[in-house]
mmCIF file of C-alpha atoms in Angstrom:
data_model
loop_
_atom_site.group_PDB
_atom_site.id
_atom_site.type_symbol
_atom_site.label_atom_id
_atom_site.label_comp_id
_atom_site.label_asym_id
_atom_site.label_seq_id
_atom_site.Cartn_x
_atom_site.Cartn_y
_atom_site.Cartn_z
ATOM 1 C CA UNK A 233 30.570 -13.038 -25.940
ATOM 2 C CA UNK A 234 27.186 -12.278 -25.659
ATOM 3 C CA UNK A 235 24.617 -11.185 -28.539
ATOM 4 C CA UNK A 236 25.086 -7.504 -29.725
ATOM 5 C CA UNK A 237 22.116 -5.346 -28.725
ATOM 6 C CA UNK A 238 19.317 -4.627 -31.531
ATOM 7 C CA UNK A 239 18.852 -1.774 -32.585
ATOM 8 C CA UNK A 240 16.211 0.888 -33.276
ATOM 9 C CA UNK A 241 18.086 1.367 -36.569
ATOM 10 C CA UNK A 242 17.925 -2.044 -37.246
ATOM 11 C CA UNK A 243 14.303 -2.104 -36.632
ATOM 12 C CA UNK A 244 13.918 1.185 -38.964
ATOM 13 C CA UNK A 245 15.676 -1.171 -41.785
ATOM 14 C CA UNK A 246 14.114 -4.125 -41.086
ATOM 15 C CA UNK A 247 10.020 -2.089 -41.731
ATOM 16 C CA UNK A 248 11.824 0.331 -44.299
ATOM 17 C CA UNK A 249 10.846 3.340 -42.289
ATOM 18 C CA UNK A 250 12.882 5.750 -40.705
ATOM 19 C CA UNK A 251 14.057 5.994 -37.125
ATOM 20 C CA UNK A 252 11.846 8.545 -36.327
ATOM 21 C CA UNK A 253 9.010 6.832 -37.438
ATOM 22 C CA UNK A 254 9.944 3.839 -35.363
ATOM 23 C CA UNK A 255 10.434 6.065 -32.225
ATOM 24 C CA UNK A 256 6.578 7.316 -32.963
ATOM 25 C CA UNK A 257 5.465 3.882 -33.349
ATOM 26 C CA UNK A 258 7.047 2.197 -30.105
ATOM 27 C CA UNK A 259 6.585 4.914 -27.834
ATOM 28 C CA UNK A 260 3.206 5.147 -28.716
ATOM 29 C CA UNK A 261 2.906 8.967 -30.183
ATOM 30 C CA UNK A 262 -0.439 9.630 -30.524
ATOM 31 C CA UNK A 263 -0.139 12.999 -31.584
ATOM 32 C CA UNK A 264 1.823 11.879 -34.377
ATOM 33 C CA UNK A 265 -0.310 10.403 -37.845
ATOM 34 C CA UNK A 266 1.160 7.057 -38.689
ATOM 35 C CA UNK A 267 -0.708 4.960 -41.574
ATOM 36 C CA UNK A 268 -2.065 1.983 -39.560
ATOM 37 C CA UNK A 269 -0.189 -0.695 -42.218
ATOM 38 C CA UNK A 270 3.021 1.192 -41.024
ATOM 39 C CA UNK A 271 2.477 0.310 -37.808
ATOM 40 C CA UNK A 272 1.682 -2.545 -37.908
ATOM 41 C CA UNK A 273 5.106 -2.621 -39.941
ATOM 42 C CA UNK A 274 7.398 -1.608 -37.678
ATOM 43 C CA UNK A 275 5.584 -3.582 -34.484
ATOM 44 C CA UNK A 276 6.503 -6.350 -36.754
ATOM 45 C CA UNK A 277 10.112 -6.217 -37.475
ATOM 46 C CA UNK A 278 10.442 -4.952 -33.542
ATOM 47 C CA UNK A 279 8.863 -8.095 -32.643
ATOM 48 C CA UNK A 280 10.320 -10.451 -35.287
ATOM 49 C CA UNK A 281 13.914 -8.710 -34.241
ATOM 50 C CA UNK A 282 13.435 -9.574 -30.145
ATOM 51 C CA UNK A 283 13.919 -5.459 -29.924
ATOM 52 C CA UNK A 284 13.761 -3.967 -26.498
ATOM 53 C CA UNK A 285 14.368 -0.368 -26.020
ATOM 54 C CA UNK A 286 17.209 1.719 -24.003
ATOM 55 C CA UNK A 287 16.312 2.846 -20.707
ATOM 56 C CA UNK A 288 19.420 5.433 -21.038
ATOM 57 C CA UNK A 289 18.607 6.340 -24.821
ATOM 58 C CA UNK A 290 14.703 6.982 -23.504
ATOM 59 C CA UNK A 291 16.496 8.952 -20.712
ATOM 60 C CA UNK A 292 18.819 11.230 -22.834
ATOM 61 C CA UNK A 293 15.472 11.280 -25.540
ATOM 62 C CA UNK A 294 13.456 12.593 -22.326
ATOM 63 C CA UNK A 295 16.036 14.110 -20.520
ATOM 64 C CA UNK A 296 15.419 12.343 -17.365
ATOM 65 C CA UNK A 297 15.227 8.838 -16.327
ATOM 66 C CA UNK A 298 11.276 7.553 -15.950
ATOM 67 C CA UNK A 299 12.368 5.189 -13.564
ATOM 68 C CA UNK A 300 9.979 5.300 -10.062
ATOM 69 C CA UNK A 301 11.925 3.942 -7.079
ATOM 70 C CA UNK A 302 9.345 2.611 -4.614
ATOM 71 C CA UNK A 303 11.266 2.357 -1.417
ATOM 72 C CA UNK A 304 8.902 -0.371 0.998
ATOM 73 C CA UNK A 305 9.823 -0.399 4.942
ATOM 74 C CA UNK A 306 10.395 -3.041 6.714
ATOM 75 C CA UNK A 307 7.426 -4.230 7.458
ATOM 76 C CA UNK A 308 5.419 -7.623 6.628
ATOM 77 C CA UNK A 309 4.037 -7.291 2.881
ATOM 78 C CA UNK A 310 0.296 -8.769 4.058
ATOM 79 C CA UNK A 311 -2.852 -8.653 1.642
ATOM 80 C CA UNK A 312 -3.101 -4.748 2.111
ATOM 81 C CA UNK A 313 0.361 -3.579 1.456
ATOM 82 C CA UNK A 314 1.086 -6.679 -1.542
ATOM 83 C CA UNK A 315 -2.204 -5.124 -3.164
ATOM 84 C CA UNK A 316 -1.100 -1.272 -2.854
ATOM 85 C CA UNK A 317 2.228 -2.049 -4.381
ATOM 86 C CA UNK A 318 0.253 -3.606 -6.985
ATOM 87 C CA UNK A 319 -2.182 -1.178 -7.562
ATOM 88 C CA UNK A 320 0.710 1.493 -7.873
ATOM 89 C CA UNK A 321 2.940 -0.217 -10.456
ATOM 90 C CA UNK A 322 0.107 -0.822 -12.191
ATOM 91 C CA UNK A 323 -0.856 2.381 -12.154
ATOM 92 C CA UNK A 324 2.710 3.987 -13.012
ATOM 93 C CA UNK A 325 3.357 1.722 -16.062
ATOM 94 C CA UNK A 326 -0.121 2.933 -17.495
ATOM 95 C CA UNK A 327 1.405 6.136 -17.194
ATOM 96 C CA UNK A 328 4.938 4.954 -19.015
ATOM 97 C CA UNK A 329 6.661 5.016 -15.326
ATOM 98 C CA UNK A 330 8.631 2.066 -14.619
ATOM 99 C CA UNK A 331 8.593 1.458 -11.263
ATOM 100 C CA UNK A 332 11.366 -0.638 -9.285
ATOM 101 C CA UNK A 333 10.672 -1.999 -5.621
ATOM 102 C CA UNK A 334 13.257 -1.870 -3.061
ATOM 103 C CA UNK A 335 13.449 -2.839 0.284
ATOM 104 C CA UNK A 336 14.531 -0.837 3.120
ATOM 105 C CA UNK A 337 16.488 -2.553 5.820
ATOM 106 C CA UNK A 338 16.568 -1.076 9.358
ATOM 107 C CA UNK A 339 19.928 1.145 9.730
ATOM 108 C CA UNK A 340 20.372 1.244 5.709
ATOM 109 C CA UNK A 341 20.433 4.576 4.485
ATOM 110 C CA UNK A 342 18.314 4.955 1.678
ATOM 111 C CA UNK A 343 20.642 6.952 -0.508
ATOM 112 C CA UNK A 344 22.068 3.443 -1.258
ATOM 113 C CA UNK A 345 19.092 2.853 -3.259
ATOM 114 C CA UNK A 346 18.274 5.956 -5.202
ATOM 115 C CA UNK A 347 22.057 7.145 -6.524
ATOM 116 C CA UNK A 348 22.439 3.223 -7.978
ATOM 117 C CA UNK A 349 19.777 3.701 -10.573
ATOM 118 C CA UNK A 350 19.123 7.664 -10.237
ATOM 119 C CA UNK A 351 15.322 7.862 -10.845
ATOM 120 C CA UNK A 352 12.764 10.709 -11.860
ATOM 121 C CA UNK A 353 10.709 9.861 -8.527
ATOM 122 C CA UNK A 354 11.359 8.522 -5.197
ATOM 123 C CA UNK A 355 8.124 7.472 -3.145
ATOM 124 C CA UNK A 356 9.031 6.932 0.160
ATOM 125 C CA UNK A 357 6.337 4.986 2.673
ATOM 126 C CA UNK A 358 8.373 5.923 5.879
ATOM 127 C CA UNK A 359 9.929 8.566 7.428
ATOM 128 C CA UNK A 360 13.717 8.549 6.537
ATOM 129 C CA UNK A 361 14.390 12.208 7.836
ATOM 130 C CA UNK A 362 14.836 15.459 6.742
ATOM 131 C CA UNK A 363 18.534 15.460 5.517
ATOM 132 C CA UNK A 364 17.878 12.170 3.480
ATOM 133 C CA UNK A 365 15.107 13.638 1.889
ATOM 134 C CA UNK A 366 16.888 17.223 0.989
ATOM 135 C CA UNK A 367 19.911 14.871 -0.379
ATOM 136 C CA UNK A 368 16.917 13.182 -2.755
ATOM 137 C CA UNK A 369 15.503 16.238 -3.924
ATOM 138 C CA UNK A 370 19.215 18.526 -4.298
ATOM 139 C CA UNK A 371 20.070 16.038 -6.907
ATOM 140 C CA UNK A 372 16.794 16.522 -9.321
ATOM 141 C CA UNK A 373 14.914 13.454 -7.960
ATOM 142 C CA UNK A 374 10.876 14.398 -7.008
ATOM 143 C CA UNK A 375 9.882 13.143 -3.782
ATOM 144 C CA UNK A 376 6.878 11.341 -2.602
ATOM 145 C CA UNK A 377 5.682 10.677 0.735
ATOM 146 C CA UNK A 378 3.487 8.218 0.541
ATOM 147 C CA UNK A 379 2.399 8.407 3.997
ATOM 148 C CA UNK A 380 1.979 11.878 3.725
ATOM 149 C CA UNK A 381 4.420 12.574 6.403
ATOM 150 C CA UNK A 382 5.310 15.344 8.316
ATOM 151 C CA UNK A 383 8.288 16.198 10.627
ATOM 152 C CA UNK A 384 5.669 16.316 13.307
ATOM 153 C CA UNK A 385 3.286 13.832 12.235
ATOM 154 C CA UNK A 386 0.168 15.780 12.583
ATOM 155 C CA UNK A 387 -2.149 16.759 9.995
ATOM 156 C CA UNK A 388 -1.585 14.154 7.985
ATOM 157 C CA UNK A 389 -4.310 12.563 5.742
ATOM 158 C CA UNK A 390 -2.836 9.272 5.655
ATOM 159 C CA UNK A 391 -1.873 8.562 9.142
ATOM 160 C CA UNK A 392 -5.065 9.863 9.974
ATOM 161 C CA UNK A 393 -6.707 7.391 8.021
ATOM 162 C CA UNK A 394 -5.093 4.462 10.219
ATOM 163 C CA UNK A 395 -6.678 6.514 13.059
ATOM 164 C CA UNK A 396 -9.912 5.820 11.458
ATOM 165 C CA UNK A 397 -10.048 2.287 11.343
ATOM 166 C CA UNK A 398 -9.472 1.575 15.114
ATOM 167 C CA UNK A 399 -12.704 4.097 15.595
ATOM 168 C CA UNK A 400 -15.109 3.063 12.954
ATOM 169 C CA UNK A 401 -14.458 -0.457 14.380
ATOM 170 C CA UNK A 402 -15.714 0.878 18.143
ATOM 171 C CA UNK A 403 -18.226 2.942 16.692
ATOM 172 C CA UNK A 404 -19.913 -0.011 15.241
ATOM 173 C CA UNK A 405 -19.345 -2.411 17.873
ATOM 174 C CA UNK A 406 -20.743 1.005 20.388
ATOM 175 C CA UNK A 407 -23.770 1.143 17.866
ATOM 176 C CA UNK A 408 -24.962 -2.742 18.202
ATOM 177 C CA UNK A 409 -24.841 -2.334 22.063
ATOM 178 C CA UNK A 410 -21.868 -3.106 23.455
ATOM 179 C CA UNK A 411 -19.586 -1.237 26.088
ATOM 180 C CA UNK A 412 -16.824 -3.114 26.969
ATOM 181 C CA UNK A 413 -14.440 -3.722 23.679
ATOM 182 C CA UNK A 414 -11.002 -5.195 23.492
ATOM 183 C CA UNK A 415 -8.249 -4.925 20.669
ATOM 184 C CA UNK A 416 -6.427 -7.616 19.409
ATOM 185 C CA UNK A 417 -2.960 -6.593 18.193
ATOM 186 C CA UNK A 418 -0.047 -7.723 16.562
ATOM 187 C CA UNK A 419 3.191 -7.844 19.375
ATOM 188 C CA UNK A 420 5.888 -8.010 16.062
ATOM 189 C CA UNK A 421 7.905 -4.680 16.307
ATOM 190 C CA UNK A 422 7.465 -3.566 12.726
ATOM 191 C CA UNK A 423 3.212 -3.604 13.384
ATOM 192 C CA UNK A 424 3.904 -0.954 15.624
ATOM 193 C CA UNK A 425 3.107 2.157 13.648
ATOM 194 C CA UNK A 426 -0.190 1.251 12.587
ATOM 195 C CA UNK A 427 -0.886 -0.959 15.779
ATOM 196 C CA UNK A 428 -0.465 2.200 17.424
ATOM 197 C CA UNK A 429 -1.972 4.437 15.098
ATOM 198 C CA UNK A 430 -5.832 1.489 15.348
ATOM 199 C CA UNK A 431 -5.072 1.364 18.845
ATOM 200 C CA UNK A 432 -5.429 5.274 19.179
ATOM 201 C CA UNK A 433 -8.090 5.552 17.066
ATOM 202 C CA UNK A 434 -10.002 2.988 19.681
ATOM 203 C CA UNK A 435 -9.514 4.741 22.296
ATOM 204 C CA UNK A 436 -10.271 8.045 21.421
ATOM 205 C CA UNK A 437 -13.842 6.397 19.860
ATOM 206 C CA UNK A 438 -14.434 5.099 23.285
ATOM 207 C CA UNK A 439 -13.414 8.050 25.233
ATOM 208 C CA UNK A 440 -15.796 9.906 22.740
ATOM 209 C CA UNK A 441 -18.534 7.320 23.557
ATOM 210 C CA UNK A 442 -18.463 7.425 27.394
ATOM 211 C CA UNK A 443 -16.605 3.811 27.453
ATOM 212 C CA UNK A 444 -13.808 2.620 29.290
ATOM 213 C CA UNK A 445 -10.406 2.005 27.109
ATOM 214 C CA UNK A 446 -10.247 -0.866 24.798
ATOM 215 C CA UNK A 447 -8.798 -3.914 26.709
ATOM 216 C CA UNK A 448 -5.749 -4.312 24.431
ATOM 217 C CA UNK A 449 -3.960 -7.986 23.991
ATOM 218 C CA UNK A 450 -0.575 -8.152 22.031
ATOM 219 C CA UNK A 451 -0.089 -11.569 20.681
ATOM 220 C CA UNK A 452 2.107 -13.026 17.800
ATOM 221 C CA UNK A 453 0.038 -15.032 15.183
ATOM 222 C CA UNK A 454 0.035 -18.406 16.477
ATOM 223 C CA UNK A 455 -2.811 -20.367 18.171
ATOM 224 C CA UNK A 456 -0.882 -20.548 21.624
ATOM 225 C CA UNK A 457 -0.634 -16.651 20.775
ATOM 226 C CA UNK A 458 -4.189 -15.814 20.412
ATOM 227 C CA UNK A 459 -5.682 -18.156 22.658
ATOM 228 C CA UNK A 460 -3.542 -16.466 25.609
ATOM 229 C CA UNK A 461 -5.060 -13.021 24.334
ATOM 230 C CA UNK A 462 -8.498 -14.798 24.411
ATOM 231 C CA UNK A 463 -7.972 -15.886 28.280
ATOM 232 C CA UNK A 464 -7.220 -12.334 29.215
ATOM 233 C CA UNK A 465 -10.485 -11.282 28.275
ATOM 234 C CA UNK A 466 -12.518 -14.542 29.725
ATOM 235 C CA UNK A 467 -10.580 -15.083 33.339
ATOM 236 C CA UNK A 468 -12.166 -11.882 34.817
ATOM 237 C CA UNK A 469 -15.385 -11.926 36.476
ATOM 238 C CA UNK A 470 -18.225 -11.887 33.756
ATOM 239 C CA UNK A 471 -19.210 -8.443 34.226
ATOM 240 C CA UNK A 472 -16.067 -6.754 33.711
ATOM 241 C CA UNK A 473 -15.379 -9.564 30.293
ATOM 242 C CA UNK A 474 -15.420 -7.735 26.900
ATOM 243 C CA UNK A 475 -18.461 -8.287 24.750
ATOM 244 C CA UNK A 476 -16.634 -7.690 21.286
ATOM 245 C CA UNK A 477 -13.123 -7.815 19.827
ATOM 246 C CA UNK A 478 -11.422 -5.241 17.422
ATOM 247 C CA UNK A 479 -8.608 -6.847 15.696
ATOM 248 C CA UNK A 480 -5.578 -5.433 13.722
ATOM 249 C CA UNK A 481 -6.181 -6.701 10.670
ATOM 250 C CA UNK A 482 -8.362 -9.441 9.299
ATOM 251 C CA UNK A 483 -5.588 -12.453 9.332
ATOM 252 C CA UNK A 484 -5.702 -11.921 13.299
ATOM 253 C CA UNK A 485 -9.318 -12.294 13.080
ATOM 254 C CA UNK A 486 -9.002 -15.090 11.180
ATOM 255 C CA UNK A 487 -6.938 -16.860 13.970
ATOM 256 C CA UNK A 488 -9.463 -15.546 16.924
ATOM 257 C CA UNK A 489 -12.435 -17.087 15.683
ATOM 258 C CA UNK A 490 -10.570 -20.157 14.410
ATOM 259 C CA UNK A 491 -9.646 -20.111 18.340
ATOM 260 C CA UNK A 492 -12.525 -18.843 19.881
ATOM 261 C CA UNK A 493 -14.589 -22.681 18.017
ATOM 262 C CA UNK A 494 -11.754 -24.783 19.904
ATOM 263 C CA UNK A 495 -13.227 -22.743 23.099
ATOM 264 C CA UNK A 496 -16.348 -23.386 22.560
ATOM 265 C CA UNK A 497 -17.222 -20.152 21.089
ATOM 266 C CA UNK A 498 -18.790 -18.226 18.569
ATOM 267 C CA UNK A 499 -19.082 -14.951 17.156
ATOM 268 C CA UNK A 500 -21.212 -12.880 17.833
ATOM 269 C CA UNK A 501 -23.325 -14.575 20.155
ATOM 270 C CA UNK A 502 -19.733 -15.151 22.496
ATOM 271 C CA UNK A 503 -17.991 -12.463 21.425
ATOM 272 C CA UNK A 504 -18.027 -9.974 18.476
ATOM 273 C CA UNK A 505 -15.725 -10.193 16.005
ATOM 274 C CA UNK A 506 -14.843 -7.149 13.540
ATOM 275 C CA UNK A 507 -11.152 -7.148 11.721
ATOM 276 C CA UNK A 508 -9.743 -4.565 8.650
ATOM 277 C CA UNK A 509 -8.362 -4.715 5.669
ATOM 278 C CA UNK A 510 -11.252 -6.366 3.941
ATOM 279 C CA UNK A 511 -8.636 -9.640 2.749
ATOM 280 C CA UNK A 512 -10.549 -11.691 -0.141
ATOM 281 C CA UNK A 513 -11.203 -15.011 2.784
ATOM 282 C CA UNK A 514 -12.880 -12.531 4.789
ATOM 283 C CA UNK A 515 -16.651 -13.283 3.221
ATOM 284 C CA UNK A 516 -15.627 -16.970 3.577
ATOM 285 C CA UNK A 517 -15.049 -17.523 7.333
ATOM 286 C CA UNK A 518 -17.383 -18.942 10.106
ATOM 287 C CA UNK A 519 -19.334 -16.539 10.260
ATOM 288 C CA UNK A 520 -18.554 -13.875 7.349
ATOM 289 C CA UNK A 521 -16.251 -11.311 8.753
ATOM 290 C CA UNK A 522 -17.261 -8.224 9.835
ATOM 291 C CA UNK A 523 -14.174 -5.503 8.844
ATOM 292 C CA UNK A 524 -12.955 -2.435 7.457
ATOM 293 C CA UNK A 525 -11.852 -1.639 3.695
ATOM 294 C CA UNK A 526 -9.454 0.796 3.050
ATOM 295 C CA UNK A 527 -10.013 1.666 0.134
ATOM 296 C CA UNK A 528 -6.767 1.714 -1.803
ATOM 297 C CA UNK A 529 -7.866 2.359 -5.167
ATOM 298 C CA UNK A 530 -8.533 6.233 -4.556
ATOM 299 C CA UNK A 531 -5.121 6.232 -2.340
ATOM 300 C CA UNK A 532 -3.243 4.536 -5.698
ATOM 301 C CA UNK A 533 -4.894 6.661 -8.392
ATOM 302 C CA UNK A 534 -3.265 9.788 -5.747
ATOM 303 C CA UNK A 535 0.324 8.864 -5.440
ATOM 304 C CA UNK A 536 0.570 7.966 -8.988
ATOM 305 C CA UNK A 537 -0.696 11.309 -9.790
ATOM 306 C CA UNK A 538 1.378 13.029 -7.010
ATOM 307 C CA UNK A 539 4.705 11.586 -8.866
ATOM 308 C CA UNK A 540 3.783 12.066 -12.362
ATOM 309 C CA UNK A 541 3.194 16.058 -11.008
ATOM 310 C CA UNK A 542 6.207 16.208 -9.267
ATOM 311 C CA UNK A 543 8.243 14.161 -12.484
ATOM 312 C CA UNK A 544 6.921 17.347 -14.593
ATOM 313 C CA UNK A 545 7.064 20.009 -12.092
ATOM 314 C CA UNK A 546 3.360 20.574 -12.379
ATOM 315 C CA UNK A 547 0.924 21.756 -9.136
ATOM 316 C CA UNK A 548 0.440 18.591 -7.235
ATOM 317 C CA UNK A 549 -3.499 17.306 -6.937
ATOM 318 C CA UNK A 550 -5.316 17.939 -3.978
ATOM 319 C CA UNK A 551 -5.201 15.393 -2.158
ATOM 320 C CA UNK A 552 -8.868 13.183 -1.873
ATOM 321 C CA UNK A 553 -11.098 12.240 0.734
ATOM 322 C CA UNK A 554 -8.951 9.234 2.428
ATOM 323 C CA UNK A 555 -12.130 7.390 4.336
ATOM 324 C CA UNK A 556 -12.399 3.821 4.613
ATOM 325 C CA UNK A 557 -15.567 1.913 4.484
ATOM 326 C CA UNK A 558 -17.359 -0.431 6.937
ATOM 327 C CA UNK A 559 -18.195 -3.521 5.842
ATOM 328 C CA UNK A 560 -21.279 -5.548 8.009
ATOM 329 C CA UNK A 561 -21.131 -8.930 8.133
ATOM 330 C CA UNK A 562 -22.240 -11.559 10.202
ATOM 331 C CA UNK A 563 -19.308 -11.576 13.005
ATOM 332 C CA UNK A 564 -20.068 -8.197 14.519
#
């Protein structure tokens, strides 16, 4: 048999307070005056006693759960998404959320997630349709859309923001002179929302700029990968070769330039270079990388405000300027 749950009552016993003085004390009541020695009393005996609280007893105390499902699509968990998620939780359990990750498996209906643990909040960070959503919300759950999405994906802050990247990349690459750009994208299939979203973005940059359409080269991430993307730029004639490269994120542009040195090239004065994401290696390669930042810490500081709104019924915040930020370096 295993060994009986402690109890708040047991802590209460253990400091010689009552309950309700332990329930201030754990849960962190500022409102409520506690004499500092008491505290310290009853953060004791919790300790001492191994004491961890109720997630249903906080529930019925609450009345509602202040568990945050985070529901993460299928797709790669790279330096950007790994440091959202972390940003997020952080940000939730500052705000006494718990939040629990999930994956979402292609074909897996995501009301196997949510009605196992029945949280106050559901972020989603895909589209998973209208009826799933209505289910979510019909039985009490807020929902979040972390991409902002819409049924017709338009006018949407988020999305938009992907858009972004692909044209502050041409627009800088346009700016230092050049006028024939490629893009350097991932080929796996679940890239393809924000490959297409960066790849958009290009275009309509160059279109804006009186330049032909990005030469675009889908590769996986190996070196046999990117150094076929790199021959269909070099085996045209020289004046129809691209001058400068934007890439999908900064791992690929990792790989090119590691690539473009066993070709006997360099960036820029071969080809420029400029990648997004803004990954902590990018200041470190040879040369320092040119890229985008996304600036996640305004996007994280949103959501978690968005759910704590929707948790308490309250107006949602408008939601902030999205933009990210150029970074200049040496490789474009």
């Amino acid at each position: 048999m295993g060994t009986a749950r402690v109890t708040a009552r047991q802590v209460a016993e253990a400091a010689q307070v009552s309950q309700a003085t332990v329930s201030y004390v754990l849960n962190n009541k500022s409102l409520t005056r506690i004499p500092e020695e008491t505290r310290r009393r009853v953060l004791k005996a919790a300790r001492e006693l191994n004491y961890t609280p109720s997630a249903a007893a906080r529930a019925l105390r609450l009345g509602r759960s202040d568990i945050v499902l985070i529901v993460l699509p299928d797709w790669p968990l790279g330096y950007a998404m790994s440091g959202f998620v972390d940003g997020l939780t952080a940000q939730l359990e500052q705000l006494n959320l718990q939040p629990v990750i999930r994956r979402l498996k292609q074909g897996t209906p995501v009301g196997e997630l949510w009605k196992a643990i029945m949280p106050a909040a559901v972020l989603l960070l895909d589209d998973v349709g209208r009826d799933e959503r209505t289910s979510i919300e019909s039985a009490g759950v807020f929902v979040a859309q972390g991409l902002l999405w819409d049924e017709e994906h338009t006018g949407n802050p988020l999305l938009a923001r992907g858009s972004l990247v692909g044209s502050l990349q041409v627009e800088h690459l346009a700016a230092q002179g050049h006028r024939r750009i490629g893009f350097l994208a991932p080929r796996a299939e679940h890239d393809r929302l924000f490959r297409r979203l960066r790849i958009e973005g290009a275009e309509a940059a160059c279109l804006d700029l009186g330049l032909d359409r990005p030469q675009v080269e889908s590769t996986d991430l190996t070196p046999d990968g990117v150094a076929a993307a790199l021959r269909g730029w070099l085996d045209v004639p020289a004046a129809e070769r691209v001058t400068a490269v934007c890439v999908y994120s900064d791992d690929y542009a990792l790989a090119l330039m590691s690539v473009m040195r066993d070709f006997g090239l360099s960036a820029p004065r071969d080809l420029a270079v400029i990648g997004a994401d803004n990954i902590p290696l990018a200041p470190f390669a040879g040369p320092p990388l040119t890229t985008i930042d996304h600036n996640q810490a305004v996007l994280v500081t949103h959501l978690a405000r968005v759910i704590v709104a929707g948790i308490e019924g309250d107006t949602p915040p408008d939601t902030p300027a999205l933009h990210p930020t150029l970074i200049v370096r040496q490789s474009a």
